[in-house]
PDB file of C-alpha atoms and ligand atoms in Angstrom:
ATOM      1  CA  MET Q   1      23.628   7.611  10.064  1.00  0.00           C
ATOM      2  CA  GLY Q   2      24.540  11.199  10.724  1.00  0.00           C
ATOM      3  CA  ASP Q   3      22.142  12.504  13.340  1.00  0.00           C
ATOM      4  CA  SER Q   4      21.613  15.542  11.200  1.00  0.00           C
ATOM      5  CA  MET Q   5      19.939  13.750   8.266  1.00  0.00           C
ATOM      6  CA  ARG Q   6      16.643  15.499   7.590  1.00  0.00           C
ATOM      7  CA  PHE Q   7      13.943  15.387   4.927  1.00  0.00           C
ATOM      8  CA  ALA Q   8      14.746  19.019   4.118  1.00  0.00           C
ATOM      9  CA  ASP Q   9      18.210  17.950   2.878  1.00  0.00           C
ATOM     10  CA  PHE Q  10      16.653  16.134  -0.097  1.00  0.00           C
ATOM     11  CA  GLU Q  11      14.850  17.302  -3.197  1.00  0.00           C
ATOM     12  CA  ARG Q  12      13.085  14.242  -4.530  1.00  0.00           C
ATOM     13  CA  ILE Q  13      11.880  12.003  -1.800  1.00  0.00           C
ATOM     14  CA  VAL Q  14      10.063   8.719  -2.372  1.00  0.00           C
ATOM     15  CA  PHE Q  15       8.181   7.132   0.511  1.00  0.00           C
ATOM     16  CA  PHE Q  16       7.636   3.446  -0.117  1.00  0.00           C
ATOM     17  CA  THR Q  17       5.100   2.161   2.355  1.00  0.00           C
ATOM     18  CA  GLY Q  18       3.631  -1.144   3.410  1.00  0.00           C
ATOM     19  CA  ALA Q  19       1.310  -2.616   5.965  1.00  0.00           C
ATOM     20  CA  GLY Q  20       3.641  -1.712   8.876  1.00  0.00           C
ATOM     21  CA  LEU Q  21       2.846   1.996   8.434  1.00  0.00           C
ATOM     22  CA  SER Q  22      -0.825   1.364   9.221  1.00  0.00           C
ATOM     23  CA  VAL Q  23      -0.192  -0.864  12.259  1.00  0.00           C
ATOM     24  CA  GLU Q  24      -0.363   2.160  14.578  1.00  0.00           C
ATOM     25  CA  SER Q  25      -3.787   2.936  13.074  1.00  0.00           C
ATOM     26  CA  GLY Q  26      -4.978  -0.502  14.191  1.00  0.00           C
ATOM     27  CA  ILE Q  27      -4.759  -2.323  10.853  1.00  0.00           C
ATOM     28  CA  PRO Q  28      -2.801  -5.569  11.210  1.00  0.00           C
ATOM     29  CA  THR Q  29      -0.160  -6.644   8.689  1.00  0.00           C
ATOM     30  CA  TYR Q  30      -0.860  -9.748   6.633  1.00  0.00           C
ATOM     31  CA  ARG Q  31       2.082 -11.797   7.676  1.00  0.00           C
ATOM     32  CA  GLY Q  32       2.828 -10.497  11.140  1.00  0.00           C
ATOM     33  CA  LYS Q  33       1.132 -11.306  14.438  1.00  0.00           C
ATOM     34  CA  GLY Q  34      -2.657 -10.921  14.193  1.00  0.00           C
ATOM     35  CA  GLY Q  35      -2.328 -10.974  10.391  1.00  0.00           C
ATOM     36  CA  LEU Q  36      -5.377 -11.539   8.282  1.00  0.00           C
ATOM     37  CA  TRP Q  37      -4.085 -14.562   6.423  1.00  0.00           C
ATOM     38  CA  HIS Q  38      -3.544 -16.534   9.618  1.00  0.00           C
ATOM     39  CA  GLU Q  39      -7.274 -16.261  10.215  1.00  0.00           C
ATOM     40  CA  TYR Q  40      -8.647 -16.436   6.666  1.00  0.00           C
ATOM     41  CA  ASN Q  41      -7.587 -18.488   3.704  1.00  0.00           C
ATOM     42  CA  TYR Q  42      -6.832 -16.087   0.849  1.00  0.00           C
ATOM     43  CA  GLU Q  43      -7.910 -18.735  -1.664  1.00  0.00           C
ATOM     44  CA  ASP Q  44     -11.465 -18.287  -0.380  1.00  0.00           C
ATOM     45  CA  PHE Q  45     -11.525 -14.493  -0.195  1.00  0.00           C
ATOM     46  CA  ALA Q  46      -8.783 -12.753  -2.130  1.00  0.00           C
ATOM     47  CA  CYS Q  47      -8.256 -14.157  -5.565  1.00  0.00           C
ATOM     48  CA  GLN Q  48     -10.142 -13.987  -8.837  1.00  0.00           C
ATOM     49  CA  ARG Q  49     -11.063 -17.672  -8.675  1.00  0.00           C
ATOM     50  CA  ALA Q  50     -12.776 -17.200  -5.310  1.00  0.00           C
ATOM     51  CA  PHE Q  51     -14.661 -14.190  -6.681  1.00  0.00           C
ATOM     52  CA  ASP Q  52     -15.797 -16.058  -9.805  1.00  0.00           C
ATOM     53  CA  ARG Q  53     -16.938 -18.955  -7.625  1.00  0.00           C
ATOM     54  CA  ALA Q  54     -18.719 -17.012  -4.883  1.00  0.00           C
ATOM     55  CA  PRO Q  55     -18.823 -13.229  -5.424  1.00  0.00           C
ATOM     56  CA  ASP Q  56     -21.225 -12.548  -2.555  1.00  0.00           C
ATOM     57  CA  ARG Q  57     -18.994 -14.378  -0.101  1.00  0.00           C
ATOM     58  CA  VAL Q  58     -15.989 -12.392  -1.275  1.00  0.00           C
ATOM     59  CA  TRP Q  59     -17.998  -9.145  -1.032  1.00  0.00           C
ATOM     60  CA  ASP Q  60     -19.154  -9.995   2.515  1.00  0.00           C
ATOM     61  CA  PHE Q  61     -15.497 -10.302   3.458  1.00  0.00           C
ATOM     62  CA  HIS Q  62     -14.528  -7.038   1.741  1.00  0.00           C
ATOM     63  CA  ASP Q  63     -17.487  -5.198   3.270  1.00  0.00           C
ATOM     64  CA  LYS Q  64     -16.154  -6.263   6.678  1.00  0.00           C
ATOM     65  CA  ARG Q  65     -12.668  -5.075   5.763  1.00  0.00           C
ATOM     66  CA  ARG Q  66     -14.028  -1.747   4.523  1.00  0.00           C
ATOM     67  CA  ALA Q  67     -15.916  -1.296   7.787  1.00  0.00           C
ATOM     68  CA  ALA Q  68     -12.807  -2.159   9.853  1.00  0.00           C
ATOM     69  CA  ILE Q  69     -10.504   0.105   7.826  1.00  0.00           C
ATOM     70  CA  GLY Q  70     -13.080   2.906   7.686  1.00  0.00           C
ATOM     71  CA  ALA Q  71     -13.174   2.924  11.490  1.00  0.00           C
ATOM     72  CA  CYS Q  72      -9.390   3.522  11.627  1.00  0.00           C
ATOM     73  CA  ALA Q  73      -7.754   6.922  11.315  1.00  0.00           C
ATOM     74  CA  PRO Q  74      -4.442   7.953   9.752  1.00  0.00           C
ATOM     75  CA  ASN Q  75      -1.643   7.970  12.341  1.00  0.00           C
ATOM     76  CA  GLU Q  76       1.218  10.357  12.961  1.00  0.00           C
ATOM     77  CA  GLY Q  77       3.341   8.557  10.347  1.00  0.00           C
ATOM     78  CA  HIS Q  78       0.804   9.196   7.577  1.00  0.00           C
ATOM     79  CA  LYS Q  79       0.564  12.818   8.722  1.00  0.00           C
ATOM     80  CA  ILE Q  80       4.338  13.375   8.700  1.00  0.00           C
ATOM     81  CA  ILE Q  81       4.518  12.004   5.148  1.00  0.00           C
ATOM     82  CA  ALA Q  82       1.669  14.266   4.012  1.00  0.00           C
ATOM     83  CA  ASP Q  83       3.399  17.247   5.659  1.00  0.00           C
ATOM     84  CA  VAL Q  84       6.685  16.490   3.872  1.00  0.00           C
ATOM     85  CA  GLN Q  85       4.782  16.389   0.577  1.00  0.00           C
ATOM     86  CA  ARG Q  86       3.035  19.672   1.380  1.00  0.00           C
ATOM     87  CA  GLU Q  87       6.455  21.275   1.992  1.00  0.00           C
ATOM     88  CA  ASN Q  88       7.975  19.752  -1.153  1.00  0.00           C
ATOM     89  CA  SER Q  89       5.506  18.955  -3.894  1.00  0.00           C
ATOM     90  CA  ARG Q  90       8.027  16.730  -5.707  1.00  0.00           C
ATOM     91  CA  THR Q  91       7.646  14.150  -2.947  1.00  0.00           C
ATOM     92  CA  LYS Q  92       6.149  10.889  -4.182  1.00  0.00           C
ATOM     93  CA  ILE Q  93       4.376   8.188  -2.255  1.00  0.00           C
ATOM     94  CA  ILE Q  94       4.341   4.617  -3.483  1.00  0.00           C
ATOM     95  CA  THR Q  95       2.270   2.341  -1.324  1.00  0.00           C
ATOM     96  CA  GLN Q  96       1.401  -1.313  -1.204  1.00  0.00           C
ATOM     97  CA  ASN Q  97      -1.434  -0.477   1.155  1.00  0.00           C
ATOM     98  CA  ILE Q  98      -5.005  -0.527   0.006  1.00  0.00           C
ATOM     99  CA  ASP Q  99      -6.419   1.345   2.996  1.00  0.00           C
ATOM    100  CA  GLY Q 100      -6.440   4.920   1.624  1.00  0.00           C
ATOM    101  CA  LEU Q 101      -4.936   6.314   4.841  1.00  0.00           C
ATOM    102  CA  HIS Q 102      -2.268   8.372   3.014  1.00  0.00           C
ATOM    103  CA  GLN Q 103      -4.993  10.309   1.220  1.00  0.00           C
ATOM    104  CA  ARG Q 104      -7.059  10.688   4.383  1.00  0.00           C
ATOM    105  CA  ALA Q 105      -3.968  12.268   5.990  1.00  0.00           C
ATOM    106  CA  GLY Q 106      -3.869  14.806   3.142  1.00  0.00           C
ATOM    107  CA  ALA Q 107      -1.392  13.216   0.713  1.00  0.00           C
ATOM    108  CA  THR Q 108      -1.990  13.466  -3.028  1.00  0.00           C
ATOM    109  CA  ASP Q 109      -0.859  11.567  -6.128  1.00  0.00           C
ATOM    110  CA  VAL Q 110      -0.402   8.349  -4.200  1.00  0.00           C
ATOM    111  CA  VAL Q 111       0.758   5.467  -6.401  1.00  0.00           C
ATOM    112  CA  GLU Q 112      -1.275   2.551  -5.079  1.00  0.00           C
ATOM    113  CA  LEU Q 113       0.591  -0.499  -6.322  1.00  0.00           C
ATOM    114  CA  HIS Q 114      -2.006  -2.905  -5.015  1.00  0.00           C
ATOM    115  CA  GLY Q 115      -5.074  -0.786  -5.719  1.00  0.00           C
ATOM    116  CA  SER Q 116      -7.546   0.530  -3.186  1.00  0.00           C
ATOM    117  CA  ILE Q 117     -10.310  -1.001  -1.139  1.00  0.00           C
ATOM    118  CA  TRP Q 118     -12.222   2.246  -1.780  1.00  0.00           C
ATOM    119  CA  ARG Q 119     -12.363   1.678  -5.565  1.00  0.00           C
ATOM    120  CA  ILE Q 120     -14.575  -0.736  -7.436  1.00  0.00           C
ATOM    121  CA  ARG Q 121     -14.336  -1.794 -11.031  1.00  0.00           C
ATOM    122  CA  CYS Q 122     -16.389  -3.640 -13.596  1.00  0.00           C
ATOM    123  CA  ASP Q 123     -14.356  -6.024 -15.711  1.00  0.00           C
ATOM    124  CA  ALA Q 124     -17.129  -6.183 -18.337  1.00  0.00           C
ATOM    125  CA  CYS Q 125     -17.423  -2.496 -19.190  1.00  0.00           C
ATOM    126  CA  PHE Q 126     -14.057  -1.364 -17.739  1.00  0.00           C
ATOM    127  CA  ARG Q 127     -15.553   1.231 -15.439  1.00  0.00           C
ATOM    128  CA  THR Q 128     -13.784   2.198 -12.234  1.00  0.00           C
ATOM    129  CA  GLU Q 129     -15.478   4.159  -9.465  1.00  0.00           C
ATOM    130  CA  LEU Q 130     -14.592   5.499  -6.065  1.00  0.00           C
ATOM    131  CA  SER Q 131     -16.920   4.180  -3.414  1.00  0.00           C
ATOM    132  CA  ASN Q 132     -16.759   4.382   0.346  1.00  0.00           C
ATOM    133  CA  GLU Q 133     -20.276   3.121   0.915  1.00  0.00           C
ATOM    134  CA  THR Q 134     -20.055   0.388   3.544  1.00  0.00           C
ATOM    135  CA  PRO Q 135     -21.549  -2.112   3.042  1.00  0.00           C
ATOM    136  CA  LEU Q 136     -21.648  -1.634  -0.711  1.00  0.00           C
ATOM    137  CA  GLY Q 137     -25.362  -1.139  -1.523  1.00  0.00           C
ATOM    138  CA  GLU Q 138     -25.361  -2.370  -5.107  1.00  0.00           C
ATOM    139  CA  ARG Q 139     -22.967  -5.194  -5.838  1.00  0.00           C
ATOM    140  CA  ARG Q 140     -23.649  -5.192  -9.555  1.00  0.00           C
ATOM    141  CA  CYS Q 141     -22.718  -2.658 -12.198  1.00  0.00           C
ATOM    142  CA  SER Q 142     -25.573  -1.364 -14.402  1.00  0.00           C
ATOM    143  CA  CYS Q 143     -24.375  -3.849 -17.054  1.00  0.00           C
ATOM    144  CA  GLY Q 144     -25.265  -6.719 -14.708  1.00  0.00           C
ATOM    145  CA  ARG Q 145     -21.756  -7.904 -13.888  1.00  0.00           C
ATOM    146  CA  TYR Q 146     -20.600  -7.882 -10.258  1.00  0.00           C
ATOM    147  CA  TRP Q 147     -18.400  -4.956  -9.263  1.00  0.00           C
ATOM    148  CA  ARG Q 148     -15.127  -6.214  -7.865  1.00  0.00           C
ATOM    149  CA  PRO Q 149     -12.870  -4.421  -5.417  1.00  0.00           C
ATOM    150  CA  ASP Q 150     -10.136  -2.707  -7.465  1.00  0.00           C
ATOM    151  CA  ILE Q 151      -7.357  -4.271  -5.462  1.00  0.00           C
ATOM    152  CA  VAL Q 152      -4.618  -6.582  -6.591  1.00  0.00           C
ATOM    153  CA  TRP Q 153      -5.548  -9.973  -5.257  1.00  0.00           C
ATOM    154  CA  PHE Q 154      -3.240 -12.924  -4.981  1.00  0.00           C
ATOM    155  CA  GLU Q 155      -2.268 -14.134  -8.468  1.00  0.00           C
ATOM    156  CA  ASP Q 156      -3.412 -10.845 -10.105  1.00  0.00           C
ATOM    157  CA  ALA Q 157      -0.956  -8.780 -12.123  1.00  0.00           C
ATOM    158  CA  LEU Q 158      -0.268  -5.193 -11.135  1.00  0.00           C
ATOM    159  CA  HIS Q 159      -1.538  -2.487 -13.481  1.00  0.00           C
ATOM    160  CA  ASP Q 160       1.223  -1.490 -15.961  1.00  0.00           C
ATOM    161  CA  LYS Q 161       0.409   2.194 -15.630  1.00  0.00           C
ATOM    162  CA  THR Q 162       0.842   2.075 -11.866  1.00  0.00           C
ATOM    163  CA  VAL Q 163       4.156   0.234 -12.061  1.00  0.00           C
ATOM    164  CA  ARG Q 164       5.427   2.737 -14.642  1.00  0.00           C
ATOM    165  CA  ALA Q 165       4.427   5.680 -12.425  1.00  0.00           C
ATOM    166  CA  ALA Q 166       6.329   4.097  -9.538  1.00  0.00           C
ATOM    167  CA  GLU Q 167       9.416   3.443 -11.646  1.00  0.00           C
ATOM    168  CA  GLN Q 168       9.395   6.999 -12.957  1.00  0.00           C
ATOM    169  CA  ALA Q 169       9.464   8.342  -9.401  1.00  0.00           C
ATOM    170  CA  LEU Q 170      12.212   5.909  -8.426  1.00  0.00           C
ATOM    171  CA  VAL Q 171      14.670   6.737 -11.185  1.00  0.00           C
ATOM    172  CA  GLU Q 172      14.490  10.402 -10.195  1.00  0.00           C
ATOM    173  CA  CYS Q 173      14.653  10.133  -6.412  1.00  0.00           C
ATOM    174  CA  ASP Q 174      17.511  11.191  -4.152  1.00  0.00           C
ATOM    175  CA  LEU Q 175      16.009   9.776  -0.948  1.00  0.00           C
ATOM    176  CA  PHE Q 176      14.100   6.508  -0.696  1.00  0.00           C
ATOM    177  CA  VAL Q 177      12.382   5.802   2.609  1.00  0.00           C
ATOM    178  CA  SER Q 178      10.896   2.354   2.993  1.00  0.00           C
ATOM    179  CA  ILE Q 179       8.445   2.051   5.850  1.00  0.00           C
ATOM    180  CA  GLY Q 180       6.844  -1.076   7.250  1.00  0.00           C
ATOM    181  CA  THR Q 181       7.214  -3.461   4.372  1.00  0.00           C
ATOM    182  CA  SER Q 182       8.802  -6.867   4.255  1.00  0.00           C
ATOM    183  CA  ALA Q 183       9.203  -6.274   0.485  1.00  0.00           C
ATOM    184  CA  VAL Q 184       9.053  -9.911  -0.492  1.00  0.00           C
ATOM    185  CA  VAL Q 185       6.439  -9.556  -3.227  1.00  0.00           C
ATOM    186  CA  TYR Q 186       7.621  -8.563  -6.722  1.00  0.00           C
ATOM    187  CA  PRO Q 187       7.633  -6.110  -8.408  1.00  0.00           C
ATOM    188  CA  ALA Q 188       7.458  -4.128  -5.157  1.00  0.00           C
ATOM    189  CA  ALA Q 189      10.497  -6.038  -3.959  1.00  0.00           C
ATOM    190  CA  ALA Q 190      12.565  -4.590  -6.843  1.00  0.00           C
ATOM    191  CA  MET Q 191      11.773  -0.962  -6.000  1.00  0.00           C
ATOM    192  CA  PRO Q 192      14.577  -0.315  -3.490  1.00  0.00           C
ATOM    193  CA  GLN Q 193      17.040  -1.662  -6.058  1.00  0.00           C
ATOM    194  CA  ILE Q 194      15.826   0.814  -8.672  1.00  0.00           C
ATOM    195  CA  ALA Q 195      16.283   3.674  -6.193  1.00  0.00           C
ATOM    196  CA  GLN Q 196      19.729   2.362  -5.305  1.00  0.00           C
ATOM    197  CA  ARG Q 197      20.774   2.330  -8.961  1.00  0.00           C
ATOM    198  CA  ALA Q 198      19.507   5.908  -9.248  1.00  0.00           C
ATOM    199  CA  GLY Q 199      22.035   6.838  -6.568  1.00  0.00           C
ATOM    200  CA  ALA Q 200      19.489   7.623  -3.859  1.00  0.00           C
ATOM    201  CA  THR Q 201      20.122   7.471  -0.130  1.00  0.00           C
ATOM    202  CA  LEU Q 202      18.148   4.518   1.243  1.00  0.00           C
ATOM    203  CA  ILE Q 203      16.502   4.436   4.670  1.00  0.00           C
ATOM    204  CA  GLU Q 204      14.588   1.439   5.995  1.00  0.00           C
ATOM    205  CA  ILE Q 205      12.105   2.005   8.799  1.00  0.00           C
ATOM    206  CA  ASN Q 206      11.008  -1.269  10.326  1.00  0.00           C
ATOM    207  CA  PRO Q 207      11.210  -2.624  13.863  1.00  0.00           C
ATOM    208  CA  GLU Q 208      12.612  -5.829  12.385  1.00  0.00           C
ATOM    209  CA  GLU Q 209      15.219  -6.725   9.826  1.00  0.00           C
ATOM    210  CA  THR Q 210      13.761  -7.731   6.448  1.00  0.00           C
ATOM    211  CA  GLN Q 211      15.027  -9.746   3.507  1.00  0.00           C
ATOM    212  CA  ALA Q 212      15.891  -6.445   1.815  1.00  0.00           C
ATOM    213  CA  SER Q 213      17.716  -4.873   4.778  1.00  0.00           C
ATOM    214  CA  HIS Q 214      21.129  -5.406   3.212  1.00  0.00           C
ATOM    215  CA  LEU Q 215      20.247  -2.837   0.519  1.00  0.00           C
ATOM    216  CA  TYR Q 216      19.802  -0.019   3.015  1.00  0.00           C
ATOM    217  CA  GLU Q 217      22.682   2.008   4.381  1.00  0.00           C
ATOM    218  CA  HIS Q 218      20.431   3.539   7.034  1.00  0.00           C
ATOM    219  CA  PRO Q 219      18.228   1.178   9.038  1.00  0.00           C
ATOM    220  CA  LEU Q 220      15.914   2.797  11.568  1.00  0.00           C
ATOM    221  CA  ARG Q 221      14.670   0.035  13.834  1.00  0.00           C
ATOM    222  CA  GLY Q 222      11.462   1.094  15.512  1.00  0.00           C
ATOM    223  CA  PRO Q 223       7.808   1.889  14.836  1.00  0.00           C
ATOM    224  CA  ALA Q 224       7.002   4.073  11.840  1.00  0.00           C
ATOM    225  CA  SER Q 225       5.858   7.318  13.442  1.00  0.00           C
ATOM    226  CA  ALA Q 226       8.644   7.540  16.037  1.00  0.00           C
ATOM    227  CA  MET Q 227      11.303   6.855  13.392  1.00  0.00           C
ATOM    228  CA  LEU Q 228       9.807   9.321  10.897  1.00  0.00           C
ATOM    229  CA  ARG Q 229       9.796  11.963  13.625  1.00  0.00           C
ATOM    230  CA  THR Q 230      13.607  11.722  13.878  1.00  0.00           C
ATOM    231  CA  LEU Q 231      13.908  12.850  10.228  1.00  0.00           C
ATOM    232  CA  ILE Q 232      11.767  15.997  10.435  1.00  0.00           C
TER     233      ILE Q 232
HETATM  234  P1  NAD K 301       3.845  -7.448   5.490  1.00  0.00           P
HETATM  235  O1  NAD K 301       2.730  -7.834   6.390  1.00  0.00           O
HETATM  236  O2  NAD K 301       4.521  -8.477   4.695  1.00  0.00           O
HETATM  237  O3  NAD K 301       5.021  -6.697   6.325  1.00  0.00           O
HETATM  238  C1  NAD K 301       4.755  -5.680   7.226  1.00  0.00           C
HETATM  239  C2  NAD K 301       6.073  -5.164   7.771  1.00  0.00           C
HETATM  240  O4  NAD K 301       5.779  -4.129   8.698  1.00  0.00           O
HETATM  241  C3  NAD K 301       6.930  -6.206   8.511  1.00  0.00           C
HETATM  242  O5  NAD K 301       8.235  -6.207   7.978  1.00  0.00           O
HETATM  243  C4  NAD K 301       6.923  -5.703   9.971  1.00  0.00           C
HETATM  244  O6  NAD K 301       8.147  -5.964  10.630  1.00  0.00           O
HETATM  245  C5  NAD K 301       6.679  -4.219   9.779  1.00  0.00           C
HETATM  246  N1  NAD K 301       6.051  -3.532  10.916  1.00  0.00           N
HETATM  247  C6  NAD K 301       5.232  -4.031  11.867  1.00  0.00           C
HETATM  248  N2  NAD K 301       4.874  -3.079  12.734  1.00  0.00           N
HETATM  249  C7  NAD K 301       5.444  -1.924  12.297  1.00  0.00           C
HETATM  250  C8  NAD K 301       5.433  -0.568  12.758  1.00  0.00           C
HETATM  251  N3  NAD K 301       4.750  -0.195  13.846  1.00  0.00           N
HETATM  252  N4  NAD K 301       6.147   0.356  12.074  1.00  0.00           N
HETATM  253  C9  NAD K 301       6.864   0.004  10.964  1.00  0.00           C
HETATM  254  N5  NAD K 301       6.912  -1.256  10.492  1.00  0.00           N
HETATM  255  C10 NAD K 301       6.203  -2.201  11.145  1.00  0.00           C
HETATM  256  O7  NAD K 301       3.243  -6.312   4.616  1.00  0.00           O
HETATM  257  P2  NAD K 301       3.703  -5.788   3.218  1.00  0.00           P
HETATM  258  O8  NAD K 301       5.178  -5.902   3.047  1.00  0.00           O
HETATM  259  O9  NAD K 301       3.096  -4.453   3.097  1.00  0.00           O
HETATM  260  O10 NAD K 301       3.053  -6.790   2.160  1.00  0.00           O
HETATM  261  C11 NAD K 301       1.836  -7.453   2.328  1.00  0.00           C
HETATM  262  C12 NAD K 301       0.792  -7.097   1.288  1.00  0.00           C
HETATM  263  O11 NAD K 301      -0.488  -6.951   1.905  1.00  0.00           O
HETATM  264  C13 NAD K 301       0.974  -5.773   0.693  1.00  0.00           C
HETATM  265  O12 NAD K 301       0.276  -5.706  -0.489  1.00  0.00           O
HETATM  266  C14 NAD K 301       0.292  -4.906   1.733  1.00  0.00           C
HETATM  267  O13 NAD K 301       0.130  -3.601   1.489  1.00  0.00           O
HETATM  268  C15 NAD K 301      -0.988  -5.628   1.890  1.00  0.00           C
HETATM  269  N6  NAD K 301      -1.611  -5.220   3.152  1.00  0.00           N
HETATM  270  C16 NAD K 301      -2.154  -3.974   3.235  1.00  0.00           C
HETATM  271  C17 NAD K 301      -2.686  -3.519   4.406  1.00  0.00           C
HETATM  272  C18 NAD K 301      -3.193  -2.116   4.453  1.00  0.00           C
HETATM  273  O14 NAD K 301      -3.675  -1.611   3.427  1.00  0.00           O
HETATM  274  N7  NAD K 301      -3.076  -1.449   5.595  1.00  0.00           N
HETATM  275  C19 NAD K 301      -2.709  -4.338   5.538  1.00  0.00           C
HETATM  276  C20 NAD K 301      -2.187  -5.630   5.424  1.00  0.00           C
HETATM  277  C21 NAD K 301      -1.611  -6.044   4.219  1.00  0.00           C
END
């Protein structure tokens, strides 16, 4: 890559982020070393069937995750992304993360493909609320049904509206920067291809090669914040 490539050279930037971006904040990835799903079985804690079977057990787990994530702060990578967006309001952020760290760094209009651990929803009366109370004081909606975390669990479908918002940003982008995602889960895995078809320049920031690396003309192999710094 030309050493001179800079965010300022592009007009419509999409940041596509995954668990690797939050590693420097102290939040482990799922699949990597120290990943959550080596320690816990997702079938007991992160799917609708588990929730229907034992909602309090699933909430205990999510209360712990909220406490752990709430104790972490956005890192330099989140801040650089928020700064780029502040400079150029057409910048879009599509994340697979549920931790809310983009917003805590000052970013806006974040497309959260997999939902947010800071939102709860009632599937009986279709209410959605923001909630950062940890632990969640009232686990039931006023209608009597348990609130559930508004995150996309294993086997859940993504929300159509969210996927459409992501696709809209992708077909318009001229720079696509993937950061810290192994991009193996669809439809997220298709997103770099959409950007490629739109003619965007593609950069992959990841210390390791991924299954999607062949799509990117510009690999930056290293941790998120240090690599993002080279593009300022
Ligand atoms: P993943 O665990 O499959 O992959 C993480 C990627 O990050 C890997 O390719 C790894 O090489 C890379 N990585 C590790 N350290 C890095 C660093 N310092 N800088 C840059 N990259 C680094 O995660 P995924 O692809 O995001 O998919 C797993 C699913 O689980 C997604 O839905 C994801 O968002 C969710 N998840 C979210 C969080 C969070 O909200 N912080 C944490 C874990 C998992």
